[in-house]
Coordinates of N, CA and C in Angstrom, one line a residue:
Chain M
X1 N -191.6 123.2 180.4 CA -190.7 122.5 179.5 C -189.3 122.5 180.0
X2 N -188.0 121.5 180.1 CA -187.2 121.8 180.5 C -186.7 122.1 179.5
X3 N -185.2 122.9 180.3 CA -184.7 124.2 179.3 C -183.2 123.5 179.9
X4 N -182.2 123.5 179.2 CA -180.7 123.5 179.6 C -180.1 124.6 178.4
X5 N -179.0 125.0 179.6 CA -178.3 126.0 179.2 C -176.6 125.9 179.0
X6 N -175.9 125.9 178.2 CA -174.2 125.8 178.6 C -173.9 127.0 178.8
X7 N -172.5 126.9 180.1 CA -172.1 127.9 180.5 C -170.4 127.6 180.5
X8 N -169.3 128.8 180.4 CA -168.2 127.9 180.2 C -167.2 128.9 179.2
X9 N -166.0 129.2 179.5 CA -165.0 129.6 179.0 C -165.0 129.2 177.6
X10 N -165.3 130.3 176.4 CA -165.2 130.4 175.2 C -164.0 130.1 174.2
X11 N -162.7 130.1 174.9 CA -161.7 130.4 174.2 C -160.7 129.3 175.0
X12 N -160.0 128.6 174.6 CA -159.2 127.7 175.4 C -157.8 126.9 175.0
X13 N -157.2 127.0 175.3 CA -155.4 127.3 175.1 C -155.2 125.9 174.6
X14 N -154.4 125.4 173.8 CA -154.4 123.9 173.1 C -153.3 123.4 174.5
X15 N -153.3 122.1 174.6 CA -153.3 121.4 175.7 C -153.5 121.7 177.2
X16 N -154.8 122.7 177.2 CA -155.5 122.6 178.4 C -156.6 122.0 178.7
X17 N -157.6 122.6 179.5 CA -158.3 121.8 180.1 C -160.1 122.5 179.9
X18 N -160.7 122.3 178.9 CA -162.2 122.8 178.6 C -162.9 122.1 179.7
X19 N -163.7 123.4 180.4 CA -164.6 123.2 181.3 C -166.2 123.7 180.9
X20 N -167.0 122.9 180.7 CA -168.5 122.9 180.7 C -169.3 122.7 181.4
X21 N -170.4 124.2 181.4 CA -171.3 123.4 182.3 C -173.0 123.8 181.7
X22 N -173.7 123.1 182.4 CA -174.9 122.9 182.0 C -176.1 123.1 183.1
X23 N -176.7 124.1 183.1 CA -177.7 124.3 184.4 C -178.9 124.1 183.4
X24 N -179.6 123.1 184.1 CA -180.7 122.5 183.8 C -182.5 123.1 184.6
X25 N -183.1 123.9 184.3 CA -184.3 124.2 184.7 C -185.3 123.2 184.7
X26 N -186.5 123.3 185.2 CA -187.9 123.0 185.0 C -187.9 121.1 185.0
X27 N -186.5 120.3 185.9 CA -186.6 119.1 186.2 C -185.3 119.0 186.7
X28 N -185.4 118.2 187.7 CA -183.8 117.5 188.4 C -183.6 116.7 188.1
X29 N -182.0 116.8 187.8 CA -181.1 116.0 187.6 C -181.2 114.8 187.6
X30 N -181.5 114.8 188.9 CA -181.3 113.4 190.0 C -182.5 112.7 190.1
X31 N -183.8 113.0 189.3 CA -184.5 112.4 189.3 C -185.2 111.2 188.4
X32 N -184.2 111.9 187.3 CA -184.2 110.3 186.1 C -183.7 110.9 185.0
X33 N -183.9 110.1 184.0 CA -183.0 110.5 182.4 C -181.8 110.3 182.8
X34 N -181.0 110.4 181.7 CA -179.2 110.8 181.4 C -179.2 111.9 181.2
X35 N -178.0 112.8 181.0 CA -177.2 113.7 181.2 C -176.5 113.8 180.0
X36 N -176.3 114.8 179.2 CA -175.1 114.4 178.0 C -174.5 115.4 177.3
X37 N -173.8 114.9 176.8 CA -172.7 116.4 176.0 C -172.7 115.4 174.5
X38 N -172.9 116.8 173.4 CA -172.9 116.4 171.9 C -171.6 117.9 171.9
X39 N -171.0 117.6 170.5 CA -170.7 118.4 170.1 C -170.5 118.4 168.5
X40 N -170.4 119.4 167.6 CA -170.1 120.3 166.4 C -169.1 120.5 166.1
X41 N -168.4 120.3 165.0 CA -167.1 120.9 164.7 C -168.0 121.8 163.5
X42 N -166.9 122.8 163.2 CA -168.0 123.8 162.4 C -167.9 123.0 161.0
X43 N -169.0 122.7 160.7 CA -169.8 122.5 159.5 C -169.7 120.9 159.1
X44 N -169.6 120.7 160.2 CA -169.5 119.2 160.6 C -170.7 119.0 161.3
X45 N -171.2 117.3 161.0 CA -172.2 116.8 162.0 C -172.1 116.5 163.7
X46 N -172.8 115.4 163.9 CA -172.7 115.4 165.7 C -172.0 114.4 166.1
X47 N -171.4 114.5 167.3 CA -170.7 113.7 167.4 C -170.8 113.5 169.3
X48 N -171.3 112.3 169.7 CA -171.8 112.5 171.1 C -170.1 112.1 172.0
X49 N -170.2 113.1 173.1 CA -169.1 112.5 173.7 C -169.3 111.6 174.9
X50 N -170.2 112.0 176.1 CA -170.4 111.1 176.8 C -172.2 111.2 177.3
X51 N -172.3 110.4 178.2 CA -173.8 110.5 178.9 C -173.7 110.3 180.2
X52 N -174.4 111.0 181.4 CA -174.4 110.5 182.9 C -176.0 110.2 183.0
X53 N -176.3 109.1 184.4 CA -177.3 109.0 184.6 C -178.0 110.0 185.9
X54 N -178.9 109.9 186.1 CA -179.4 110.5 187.4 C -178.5 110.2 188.6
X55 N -178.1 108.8 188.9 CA -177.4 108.2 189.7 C -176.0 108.3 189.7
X56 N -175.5 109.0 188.6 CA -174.2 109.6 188.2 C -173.3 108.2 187.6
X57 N -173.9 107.4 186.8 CA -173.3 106.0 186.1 C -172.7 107.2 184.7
X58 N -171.5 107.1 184.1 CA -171.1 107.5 183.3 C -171.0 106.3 182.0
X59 N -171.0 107.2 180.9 CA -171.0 106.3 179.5 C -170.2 107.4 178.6
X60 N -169.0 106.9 177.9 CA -168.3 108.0 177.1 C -168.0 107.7 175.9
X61 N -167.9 108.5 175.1 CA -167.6 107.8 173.5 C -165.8 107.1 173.9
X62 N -165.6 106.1 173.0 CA -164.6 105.5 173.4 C -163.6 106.2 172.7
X63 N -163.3 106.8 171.7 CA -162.3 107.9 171.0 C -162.6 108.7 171.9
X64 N -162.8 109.4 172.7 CA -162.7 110.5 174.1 C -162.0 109.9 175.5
X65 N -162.5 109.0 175.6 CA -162.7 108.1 177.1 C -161.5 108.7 177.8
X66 N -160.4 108.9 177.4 CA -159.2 108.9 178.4 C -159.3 110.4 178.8
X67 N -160.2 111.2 178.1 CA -159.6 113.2 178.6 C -160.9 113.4 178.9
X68 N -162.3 112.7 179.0 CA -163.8 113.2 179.5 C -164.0 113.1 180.5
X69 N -164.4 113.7 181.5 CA -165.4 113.3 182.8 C -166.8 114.5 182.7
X70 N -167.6 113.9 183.2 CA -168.9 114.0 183.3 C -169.3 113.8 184.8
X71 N -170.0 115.1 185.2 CA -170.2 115.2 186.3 C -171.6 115.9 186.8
X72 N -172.0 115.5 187.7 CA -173.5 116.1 188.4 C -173.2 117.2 189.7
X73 N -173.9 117.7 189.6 CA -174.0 119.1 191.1 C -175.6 118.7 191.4
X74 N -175.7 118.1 192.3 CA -177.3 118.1 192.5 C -178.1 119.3 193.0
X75 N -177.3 119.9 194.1 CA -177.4 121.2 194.8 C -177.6 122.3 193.7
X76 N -176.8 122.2 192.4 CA -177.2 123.3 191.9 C -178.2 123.1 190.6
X77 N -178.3 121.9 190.5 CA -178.7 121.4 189.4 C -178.4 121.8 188.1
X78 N -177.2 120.9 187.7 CA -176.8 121.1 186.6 C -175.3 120.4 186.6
X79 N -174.8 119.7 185.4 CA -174.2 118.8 185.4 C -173.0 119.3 184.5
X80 N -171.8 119.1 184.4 CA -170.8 119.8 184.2 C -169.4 118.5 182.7
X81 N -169.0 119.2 181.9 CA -168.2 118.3 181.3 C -166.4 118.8 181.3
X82 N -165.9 118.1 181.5 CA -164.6 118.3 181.3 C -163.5 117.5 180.1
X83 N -162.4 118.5 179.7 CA -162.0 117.7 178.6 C -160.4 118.3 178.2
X84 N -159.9 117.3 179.2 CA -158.6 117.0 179.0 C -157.7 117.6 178.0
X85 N -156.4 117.8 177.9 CA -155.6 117.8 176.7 C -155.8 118.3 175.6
X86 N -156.6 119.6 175.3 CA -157.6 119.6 174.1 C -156.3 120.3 172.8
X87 N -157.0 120.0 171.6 CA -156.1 120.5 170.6 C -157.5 120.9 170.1
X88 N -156.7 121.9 169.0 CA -157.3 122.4 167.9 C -158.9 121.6 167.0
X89 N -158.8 120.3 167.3 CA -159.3 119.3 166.6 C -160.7 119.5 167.3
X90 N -160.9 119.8 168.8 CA -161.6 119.6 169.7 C -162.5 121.2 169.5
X91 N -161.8 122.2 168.6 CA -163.1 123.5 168.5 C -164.5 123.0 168.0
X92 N -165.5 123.7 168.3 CA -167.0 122.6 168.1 C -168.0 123.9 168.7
X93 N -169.0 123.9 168.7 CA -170.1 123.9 169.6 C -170.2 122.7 170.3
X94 N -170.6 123.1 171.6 CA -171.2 122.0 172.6 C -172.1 122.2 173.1
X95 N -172.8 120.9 172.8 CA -174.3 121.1 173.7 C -174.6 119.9 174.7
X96 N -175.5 120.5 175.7 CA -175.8 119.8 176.5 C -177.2 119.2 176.6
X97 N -177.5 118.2 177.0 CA -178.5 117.2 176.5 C -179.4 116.6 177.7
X98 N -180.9 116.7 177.4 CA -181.6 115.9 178.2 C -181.6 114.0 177.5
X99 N -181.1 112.7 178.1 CA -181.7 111.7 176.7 C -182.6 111.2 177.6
X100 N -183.4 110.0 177.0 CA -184.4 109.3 177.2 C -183.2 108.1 177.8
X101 N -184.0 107.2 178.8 CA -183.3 105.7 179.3 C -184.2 104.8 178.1
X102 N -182.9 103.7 178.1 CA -183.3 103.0 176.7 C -183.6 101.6 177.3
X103 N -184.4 101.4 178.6 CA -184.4 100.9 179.4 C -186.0 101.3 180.0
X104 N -186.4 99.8 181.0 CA -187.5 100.5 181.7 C -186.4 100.7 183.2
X105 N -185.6 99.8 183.4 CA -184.7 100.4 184.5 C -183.5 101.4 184.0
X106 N -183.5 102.1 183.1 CA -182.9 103.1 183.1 C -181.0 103.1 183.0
X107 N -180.8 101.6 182.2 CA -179.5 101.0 182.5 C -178.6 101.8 181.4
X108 N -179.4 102.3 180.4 CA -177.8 103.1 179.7 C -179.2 104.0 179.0
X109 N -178.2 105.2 178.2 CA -178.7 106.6 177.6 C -179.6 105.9 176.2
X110 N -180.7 107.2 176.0 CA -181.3 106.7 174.7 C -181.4 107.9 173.7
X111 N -182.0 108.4 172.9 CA -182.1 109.1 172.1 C -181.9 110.7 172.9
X112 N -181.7 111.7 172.7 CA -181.5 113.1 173.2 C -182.8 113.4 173.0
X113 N -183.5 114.1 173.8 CA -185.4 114.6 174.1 C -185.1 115.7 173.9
X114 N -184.4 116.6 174.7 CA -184.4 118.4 174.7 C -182.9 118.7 175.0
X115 N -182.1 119.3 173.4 CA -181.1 120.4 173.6 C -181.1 121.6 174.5
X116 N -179.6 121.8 174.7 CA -179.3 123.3 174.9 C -178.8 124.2 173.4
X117 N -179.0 125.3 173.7 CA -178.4 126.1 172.8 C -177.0 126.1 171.9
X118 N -176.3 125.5 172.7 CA -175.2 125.4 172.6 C -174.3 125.8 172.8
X119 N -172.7 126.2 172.9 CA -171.7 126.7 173.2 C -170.6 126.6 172.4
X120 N -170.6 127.8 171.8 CA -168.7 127.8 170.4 C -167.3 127.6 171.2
X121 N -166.8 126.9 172.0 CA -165.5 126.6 172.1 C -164.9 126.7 171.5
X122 N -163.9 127.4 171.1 CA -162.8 127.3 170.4 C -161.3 127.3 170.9
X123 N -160.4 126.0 170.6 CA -159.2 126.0 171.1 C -157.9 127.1 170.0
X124 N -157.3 127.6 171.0 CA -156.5 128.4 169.8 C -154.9 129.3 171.2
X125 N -154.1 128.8 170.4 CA -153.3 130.0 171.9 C -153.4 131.5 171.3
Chain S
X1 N -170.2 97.9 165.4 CA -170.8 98.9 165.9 C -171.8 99.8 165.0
X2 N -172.8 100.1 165.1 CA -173.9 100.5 164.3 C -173.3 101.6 163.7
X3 N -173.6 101.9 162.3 CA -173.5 103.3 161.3 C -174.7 103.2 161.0
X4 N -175.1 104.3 161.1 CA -176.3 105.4 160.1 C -175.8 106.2 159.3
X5 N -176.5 106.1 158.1 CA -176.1 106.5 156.6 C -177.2 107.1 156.1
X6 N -177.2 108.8 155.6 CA -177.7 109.5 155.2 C -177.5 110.0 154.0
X7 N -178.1 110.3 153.0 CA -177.9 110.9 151.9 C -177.3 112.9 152.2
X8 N -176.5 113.3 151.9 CA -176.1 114.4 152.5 C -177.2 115.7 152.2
X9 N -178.2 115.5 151.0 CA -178.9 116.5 150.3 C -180.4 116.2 149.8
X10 N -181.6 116.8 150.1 CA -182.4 116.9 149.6 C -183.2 117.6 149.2
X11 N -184.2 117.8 148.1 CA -185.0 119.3 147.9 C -186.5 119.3 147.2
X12 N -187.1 119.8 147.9 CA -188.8 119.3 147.7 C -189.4 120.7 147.6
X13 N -190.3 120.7 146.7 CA -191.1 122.2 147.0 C -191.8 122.4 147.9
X14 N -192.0 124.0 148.0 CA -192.6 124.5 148.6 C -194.3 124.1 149.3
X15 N -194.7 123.5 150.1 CA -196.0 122.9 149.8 C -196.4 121.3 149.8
X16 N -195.3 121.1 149.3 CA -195.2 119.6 148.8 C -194.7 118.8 150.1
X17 N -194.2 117.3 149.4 CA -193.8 116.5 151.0 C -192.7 116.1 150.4
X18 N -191.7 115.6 151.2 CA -190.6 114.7 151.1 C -190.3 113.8 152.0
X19 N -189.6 112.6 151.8 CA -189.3 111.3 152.5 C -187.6 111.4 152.7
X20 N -187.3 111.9 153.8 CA -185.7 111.2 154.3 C -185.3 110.2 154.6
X21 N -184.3 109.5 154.5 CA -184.1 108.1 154.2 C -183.0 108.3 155.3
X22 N -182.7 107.1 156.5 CA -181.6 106.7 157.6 C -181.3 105.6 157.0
X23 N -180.7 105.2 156.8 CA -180.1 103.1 157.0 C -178.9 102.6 157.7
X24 N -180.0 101.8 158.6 CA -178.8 101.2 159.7 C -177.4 100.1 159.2
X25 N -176.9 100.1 159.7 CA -176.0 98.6 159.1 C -177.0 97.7 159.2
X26 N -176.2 96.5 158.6 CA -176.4 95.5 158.2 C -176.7 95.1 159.8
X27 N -177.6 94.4 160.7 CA -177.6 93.4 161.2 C -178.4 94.0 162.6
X28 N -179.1 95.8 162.0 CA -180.0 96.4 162.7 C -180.6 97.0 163.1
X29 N -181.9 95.8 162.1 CA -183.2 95.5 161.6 C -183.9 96.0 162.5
X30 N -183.9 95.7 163.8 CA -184.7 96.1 164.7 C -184.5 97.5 166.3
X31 N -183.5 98.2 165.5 CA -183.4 98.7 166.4 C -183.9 100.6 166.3
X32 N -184.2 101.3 167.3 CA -185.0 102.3 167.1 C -184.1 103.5 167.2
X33 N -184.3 104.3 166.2 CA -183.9 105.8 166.0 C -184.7 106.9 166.8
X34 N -183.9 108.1 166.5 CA -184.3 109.2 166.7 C -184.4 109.7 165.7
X35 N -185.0 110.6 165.4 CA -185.2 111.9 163.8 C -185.2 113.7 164.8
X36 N -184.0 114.3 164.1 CA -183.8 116.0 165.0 C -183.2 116.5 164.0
X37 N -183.9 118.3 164.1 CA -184.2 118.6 162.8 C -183.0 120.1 163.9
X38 N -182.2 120.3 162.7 CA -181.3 122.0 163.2 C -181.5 122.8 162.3
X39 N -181.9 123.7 162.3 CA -182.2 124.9 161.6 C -181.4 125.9 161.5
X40 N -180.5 126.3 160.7 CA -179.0 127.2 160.5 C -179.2 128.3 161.8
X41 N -178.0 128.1 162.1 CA -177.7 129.0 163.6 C -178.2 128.6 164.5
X42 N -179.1 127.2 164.6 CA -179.6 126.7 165.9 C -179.1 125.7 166.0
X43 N -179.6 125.1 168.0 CA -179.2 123.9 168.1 C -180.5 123.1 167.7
X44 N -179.9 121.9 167.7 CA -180.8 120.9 166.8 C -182.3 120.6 167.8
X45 N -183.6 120.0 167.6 CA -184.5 120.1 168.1 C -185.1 118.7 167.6
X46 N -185.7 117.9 168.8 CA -185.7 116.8 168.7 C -187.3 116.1 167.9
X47 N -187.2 115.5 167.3 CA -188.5 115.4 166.5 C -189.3 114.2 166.5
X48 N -188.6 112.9 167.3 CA -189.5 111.5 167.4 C -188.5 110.7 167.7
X49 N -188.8 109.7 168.0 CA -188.4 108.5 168.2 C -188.8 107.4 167.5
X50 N -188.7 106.6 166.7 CA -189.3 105.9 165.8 C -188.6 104.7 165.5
X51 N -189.4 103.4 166.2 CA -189.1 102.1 166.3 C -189.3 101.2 164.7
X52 N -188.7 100.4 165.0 CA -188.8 99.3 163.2 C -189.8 99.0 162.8
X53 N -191.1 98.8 164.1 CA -192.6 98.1 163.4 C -193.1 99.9 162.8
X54 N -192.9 100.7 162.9 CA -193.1 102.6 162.4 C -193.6 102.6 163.3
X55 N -194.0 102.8 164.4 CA -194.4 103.3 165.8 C -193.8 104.1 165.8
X56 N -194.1 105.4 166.2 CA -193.2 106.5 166.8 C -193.6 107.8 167.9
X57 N -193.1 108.3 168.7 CA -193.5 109.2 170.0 C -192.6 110.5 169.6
X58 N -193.1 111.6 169.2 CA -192.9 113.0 168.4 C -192.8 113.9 170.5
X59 N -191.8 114.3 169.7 CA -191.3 115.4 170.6 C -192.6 116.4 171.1
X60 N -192.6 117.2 171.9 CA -193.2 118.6 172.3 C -193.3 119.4 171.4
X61 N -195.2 119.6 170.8 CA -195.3 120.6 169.5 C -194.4 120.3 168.5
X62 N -194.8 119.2 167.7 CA -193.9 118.5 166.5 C -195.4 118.7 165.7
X63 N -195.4 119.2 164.9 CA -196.8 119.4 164.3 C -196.9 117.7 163.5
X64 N -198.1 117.2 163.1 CA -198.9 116.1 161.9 C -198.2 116.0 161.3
X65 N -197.6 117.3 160.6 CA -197.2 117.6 159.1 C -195.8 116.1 159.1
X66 N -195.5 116.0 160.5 CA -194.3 115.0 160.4 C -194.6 114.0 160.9
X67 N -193.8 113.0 159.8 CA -194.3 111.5 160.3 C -193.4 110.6 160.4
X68 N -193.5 109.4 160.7 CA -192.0 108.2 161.1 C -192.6 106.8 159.9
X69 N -191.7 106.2 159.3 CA -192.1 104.8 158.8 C -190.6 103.9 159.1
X70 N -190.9 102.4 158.8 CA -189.8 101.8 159.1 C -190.2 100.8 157.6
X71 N -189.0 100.1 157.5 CA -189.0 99.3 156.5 C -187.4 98.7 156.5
X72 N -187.5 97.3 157.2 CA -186.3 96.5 157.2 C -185.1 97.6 158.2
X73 N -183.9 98.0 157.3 CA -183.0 98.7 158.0 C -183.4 100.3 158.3
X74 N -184.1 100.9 157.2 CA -184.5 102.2 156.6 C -185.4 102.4 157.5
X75 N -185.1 103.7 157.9 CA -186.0 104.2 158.8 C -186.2 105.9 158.1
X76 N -187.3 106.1 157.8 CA -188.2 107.2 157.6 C -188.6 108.6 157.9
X77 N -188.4 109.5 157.0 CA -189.1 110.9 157.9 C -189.8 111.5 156.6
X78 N -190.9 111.7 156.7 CA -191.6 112.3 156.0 C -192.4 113.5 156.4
X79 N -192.2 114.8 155.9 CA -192.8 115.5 155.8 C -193.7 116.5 155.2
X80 N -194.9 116.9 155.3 CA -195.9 117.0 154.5 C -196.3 118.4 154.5
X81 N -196.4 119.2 153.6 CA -197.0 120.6 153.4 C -196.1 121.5 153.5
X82 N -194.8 121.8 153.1 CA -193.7 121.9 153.3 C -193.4 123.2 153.4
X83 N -192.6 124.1 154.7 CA -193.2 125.2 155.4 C -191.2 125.7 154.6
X84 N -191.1 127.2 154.5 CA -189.6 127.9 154.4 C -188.8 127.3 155.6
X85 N -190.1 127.1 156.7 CA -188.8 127.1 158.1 C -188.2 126.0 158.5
X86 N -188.6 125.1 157.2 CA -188.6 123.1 157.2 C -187.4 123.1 156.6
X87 N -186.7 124.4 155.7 CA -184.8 124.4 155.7 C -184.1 124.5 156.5
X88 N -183.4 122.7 157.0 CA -183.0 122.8 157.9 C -182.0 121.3 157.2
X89 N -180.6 121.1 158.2 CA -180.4 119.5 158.3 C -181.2 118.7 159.4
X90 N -180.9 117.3 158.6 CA -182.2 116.4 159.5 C -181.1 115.4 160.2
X91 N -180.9 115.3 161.0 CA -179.6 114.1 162.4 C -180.8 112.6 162.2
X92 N -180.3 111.6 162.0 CA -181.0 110.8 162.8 C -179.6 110.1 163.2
X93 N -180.4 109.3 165.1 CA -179.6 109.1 165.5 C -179.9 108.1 166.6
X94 N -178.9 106.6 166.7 CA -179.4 105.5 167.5 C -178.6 105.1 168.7
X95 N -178.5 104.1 169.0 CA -177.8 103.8 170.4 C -177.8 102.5 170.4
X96 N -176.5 102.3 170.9 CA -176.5 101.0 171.0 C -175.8 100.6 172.9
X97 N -175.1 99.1 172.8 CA -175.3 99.0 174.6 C -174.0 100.0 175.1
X98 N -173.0 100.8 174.6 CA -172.7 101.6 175.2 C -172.3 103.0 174.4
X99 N -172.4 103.2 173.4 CA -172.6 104.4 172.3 C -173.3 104.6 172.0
X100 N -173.4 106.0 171.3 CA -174.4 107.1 171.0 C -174.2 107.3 169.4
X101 N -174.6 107.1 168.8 CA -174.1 107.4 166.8 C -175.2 108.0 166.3
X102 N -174.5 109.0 165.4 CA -175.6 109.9 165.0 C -175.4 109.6 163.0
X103 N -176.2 110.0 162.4 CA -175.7 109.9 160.9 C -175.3 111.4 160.6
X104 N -174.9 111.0 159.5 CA -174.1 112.5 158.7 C -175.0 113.8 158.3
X105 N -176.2 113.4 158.7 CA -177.1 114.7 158.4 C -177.8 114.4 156.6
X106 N -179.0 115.1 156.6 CA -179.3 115.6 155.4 C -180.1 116.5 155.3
X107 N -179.0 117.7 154.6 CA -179.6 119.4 154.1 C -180.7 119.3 153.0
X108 N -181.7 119.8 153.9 CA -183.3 119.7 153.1 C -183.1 120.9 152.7
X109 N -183.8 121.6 151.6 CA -183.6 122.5 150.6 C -184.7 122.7 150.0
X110 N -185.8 124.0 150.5 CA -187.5 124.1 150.0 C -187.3 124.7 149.0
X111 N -188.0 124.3 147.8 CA -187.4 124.6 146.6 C -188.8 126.0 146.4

């Protein structure tokens, strides 16, 4: 069964730079599905930020778009998020996401199949 | 751009079944959800896929007890024989050609 995990600095200074990552077991990356990051504000619902494809085609929630990137490591297998500028607004859990293609050619992300755990980020100086 | 709309709360006995209710906007009728169930202090765990005609494709070890229906915008989760560890919130959640929208959750509560 594949398993993803987040990995990634817990604590993070308001207008810096949150770095995540995601090492994915028991399937590559690069061999189909999307890629994705959700996150949690505490006691708050979900809220998706972006999705990558195997092919590394990116898709981002458009309220994020200007501070996300979304990235693949094939070598290590596991795909990585970054996030610009962050304030206080941006504390959450974050999880990282296997989704389904909503597509038989695989042209944009579909439902999420298998979470990670998650990750508590919290911005604060 | 599509909203899903959840009732925030529900509560069914022990044993018993209950029906969760999604509704898509207005104009889509035909488009297919997800149903993921989080269980307090976890991450959320994915439970089906479930298209407008009720067709639906259940996650890895999703027991019977859960099922998918569709009707117009309203899309369905029902589950049957209703277990302590089924206290949980329920996400459903769709896609459209370049977002991801999830609804506001609803806190199931085994009475």
């Amino acid at each position: 069964q594949v398993q993803l995990q987040e990995s990634g600095p817990r604590l993070v200074k308001p207008s810096e730079t949150l770095f995540l990552t995601c090492a994915v077991s028991s399937y590559s990356i690069s061999s189909g599905y999307y890629w994705g990051w959700i996150r949690q504000s505490p006691g708050k619902g979900l809220e998706w930020i972006g999705s990558m494809s195997s092919r590394g085609r990116t898709f981002y929630n458009p309220s994020l778009n200007s501070r996300v990137t979304i990235s693949g490591d094939t070598s290590k297998n596991e795909f990585s998020l970054k996030m610009t500028s962050v304030t206080a607004a941006d504390t959450a859990v974050y999880f990282c996401a296997r989704q389904f293609c909503s597509t038989n050619v695989c042209s944009r992300p579909a439902s999420v199949e298998y979470w990670g755990q998650g990750a508590l980020v919290t911005v604060s100086s | 751009q599509v909203v899903l709309t959840q009732s925030p709360s529900a509560s069914a006995s022990l044993g018993g079944s209950v029906k969760l209710t999604c509704t898509l906007s207005s104009g889509h009728s035909s488009d297919t959800i997800a149903w993921h169930q989080q269980q307090a202090g976890k991450g959320p765990r994915f439970l089906m896929k479930l298209n407008s005609d009720g067709s639906h494709k259940k996650g890895d070890g999703i027991p019977d007890r859960f099922s998918g229906s569709s009707s117009g915008t309203e899309r369905y989760l029902t589950i049957s024989s209703l277990q302590t560890d089924d206290e949980a919130d329920y996400y459903c959640q769709t896609w459209g050609t370049e977002i991801q929208v999830f609804g506001g959750g609803t806190r199931l509560t085994v009475l």
